[in-house]
Amino acid sequence: MTNSVYTPETKKLYRSRGDRMITGVCGGWAEYLGVDPSMVRIAVVAAAVLSAGLAVPVYLAAAVLTPEAAS
């Protein structure tokens, strides 16, 4: 077995401090996924509407369980 020279950077999921509308969950997910935060917000609103509100408690759980970014 050989040692790999390349070590990929570990991505961590945090709530965003700079790109937040309510709690920073969508901004943090957007940073993690590498997409525009507006697209994540639209997806969350669409999920809340299409799932008859089931996405709302999921969002609130993510807001409570996801740590906030350090800076």
Coordinates of N, CA and C in Angstrom, one line a residue, residues 12-69:
K12 N -17.0 20.6 5.7 CA -17.8 20.6 6.9 C -19.0 21.5 6.7
L13 N -20.1 21.0 7.2 CA -21.4 21.7 7.1 C -21.6 22.7 8.3
Y14 N -21.7 23.9 8.0 CA -22.0 24.9 9.1 C -23.1 25.8 8.6
R15 N -23.7 26.5 9.6 CA -24.7 27.6 9.3 C -23.8 28.8 8.9
S16 N -24.2 29.5 7.9 CA -23.5 30.7 7.5 C -23.7 31.9 8.4
R17 N -22.7 32.6 8.6 CA -22.8 33.9 9.4 C -23.0 35.1 8.5
G18 N -22.4 35.0 7.3 CA -22.5 36.2 6.4 C -23.7 36.1 5.4
D19 N -24.1 34.9 5.0 CA -25.1 34.8 4.0 C -26.3 34.2 4.7
R20 N -27.1 35.0 5.4 CA -28.2 34.4 6.1 C -29.4 35.3 5.9
M21 N -30.6 34.7 5.8 CA -31.8 35.4 5.8 C -32.5 35.2 7.2
I22 N -32.6 34.0 7.7 CA -33.2 33.7 9.0 C -32.1 33.1 9.9
T23 N -31.7 31.9 9.7 CA -30.7 31.3 10.6 C -29.4 30.9 9.9
G24 N -29.3 31.0 8.6 CA -28.1 30.7 7.9 C -28.0 29.3 7.4
V25 N -29.0 28.5 7.6 CA -29.0 27.1 7.1 C -28.9 27.0 5.6
C26 N -29.7 27.7 4.9 CA -29.6 27.7 3.4 C -28.2 28.2 2.9
G27 N -27.7 29.2 3.5 CA -26.4 29.8 3.1 C -25.3 28.8 3.4
G28 N -25.4 28.1 4.5 CA -24.4 27.1 4.8 C -24.5 25.9 3.9
W29 N -25.7 25.4 3.6 CA -25.8 24.3 2.6 C -25.3 24.7 1.2
A30 N -25.6 26.0 0.8 CA -25.1 26.5 -0.5 C -23.6 26.5 -0.5
E31 N -22.9 26.9 0.6 CA -21.5 26.9 0.6 C -21.0 25.5 0.5
Y32 N -21.6 24.6 1.2 CA -21.2 23.2 1.3 C -21.3 22.5 -0.1
L33 N -22.4 22.8 -0.8 CA -22.7 22.2 -2.1 C -22.1 23.0 -3.2
G34 N -21.6 24.2 -3.0 CA -21.0 25.0 -4.1 C -22.0 25.5 -5.1
V35 N -23.2 25.9 -4.6 CA -24.2 26.5 -5.5 C -24.7 27.8 -4.9
D36 N -25.5 28.5 -5.7 CA -26.0 29.8 -5.3 C -27.0 29.7 -4.2
P37 N -26.9 30.5 -3.1 CA -27.8 30.4 -2.0 C -29.3 30.6 -2.4
S38 N -29.5 31.4 -3.4 CA -30.9 31.6 -3.8 C -31.6 30.3 -4.3
M39 N -30.8 29.5 -4.9 CA -31.3 28.2 -5.4 C -31.7 27.3 -4.3
V40 N -30.9 27.3 -3.2 CA -31.2 26.4 -2.0 C -32.4 27.0 -1.4
R41 N -32.5 28.3 -1.2 CA -33.7 28.9 -0.6 C -35.0 28.6 -1.4
I42 N -34.9 28.7 -2.7 CA -36.1 28.3 -3.5 C -36.5 26.9 -3.4
A43 N -35.5 26.0 -3.3 CA -35.7 24.6 -3.1 C -36.4 24.3 -1.7
V44 N -35.9 25.0 -0.7 CA -36.5 24.8 0.6 C -38.0 25.3 0.7
V45 N -38.2 26.4 0.1 CA -39.6 26.9 0.0 C -40.5 26.0 -0.8
A46 N -40.0 25.5 -1.9 CA -40.8 24.6 -2.8 C -41.0 23.3 -2.0
A47 N -40.0 22.8 -1.3 CA -40.2 21.6 -0.5 C -41.2 21.8 0.6
A48 N -41.2 22.9 1.2 CA -42.2 23.2 2.3 C -43.6 23.3 1.7
V49 N -43.8 23.8 0.5 CA -45.1 23.9 -0.1 C -45.6 22.6 -0.6
L50 N -44.7 21.9 -1.3 CA -45.1 20.6 -1.9 C -45.2 19.5 -0.9
S51 N -44.6 19.6 0.3 CA -44.7 18.5 1.3 C -45.7 18.9 2.3
A52 N -46.5 19.9 2.1 CA -47.6 20.3 3.0 C -47.0 20.7 4.4
G53 N -45.8 21.3 4.4 CA -45.2 21.8 5.6 C -44.3 20.9 6.3
L54 N -44.0 19.7 5.7 CA -43.1 18.7 6.4 C -41.7 19.3 6.4
A55 N -41.3 20.1 5.5 CA -39.9 20.6 5.4 C -39.7 21.6 6.5
V56 N -40.7 22.2 7.0 CA -40.5 23.3 8.1 C -39.9 22.7 9.3
P57 N -40.4 21.6 9.9 CA -39.7 21.0 11.1 C -38.3 20.5 10.7
V58 N -38.1 20.1 9.5 CA -36.7 19.6 9.1 C -35.8 20.8 9.1
Y59 N -36.3 21.9 8.6 CA -35.5 23.2 8.5 C -35.1 23.6 10.0
L60 N -36.1 23.6 10.8 CA -35.9 24.0 12.2 C -34.9 23.0 12.9
A61 N -35.0 21.8 12.6 CA -34.1 20.8 13.2 C -32.6 21.1 12.7
A62 N -32.5 21.4 11.4 CA -31.2 21.8 10.9 C -30.7 23.0 11.5
A63 N -31.6 24.0 11.8 CA -31.1 25.2 12.4 C -30.6 25.0 13.9
V64 N -31.2 24.0 14.6 CA -30.8 23.7 15.9 C -29.5 22.8 15.9
L65 N -29.5 21.9 15.1 CA -28.4 20.9 15.1 C -27.1 21.2 14.4
T66 N -27.2 22.1 13.4 CA -26.0 22.5 12.6 C -25.3 23.6 13.3
P67 N -24.0 23.4 13.6 CA -23.2 24.4 14.3 C -23.0 25.6 13.4
E68 N -22.8 26.8 14.0 CA -22.6 28.0 13.3 C -21.1 28.1 13.0
A69 N -20.8 28.7 11.8 CA -19.5 28.9 11.4 C -18.7 29.8 12.3

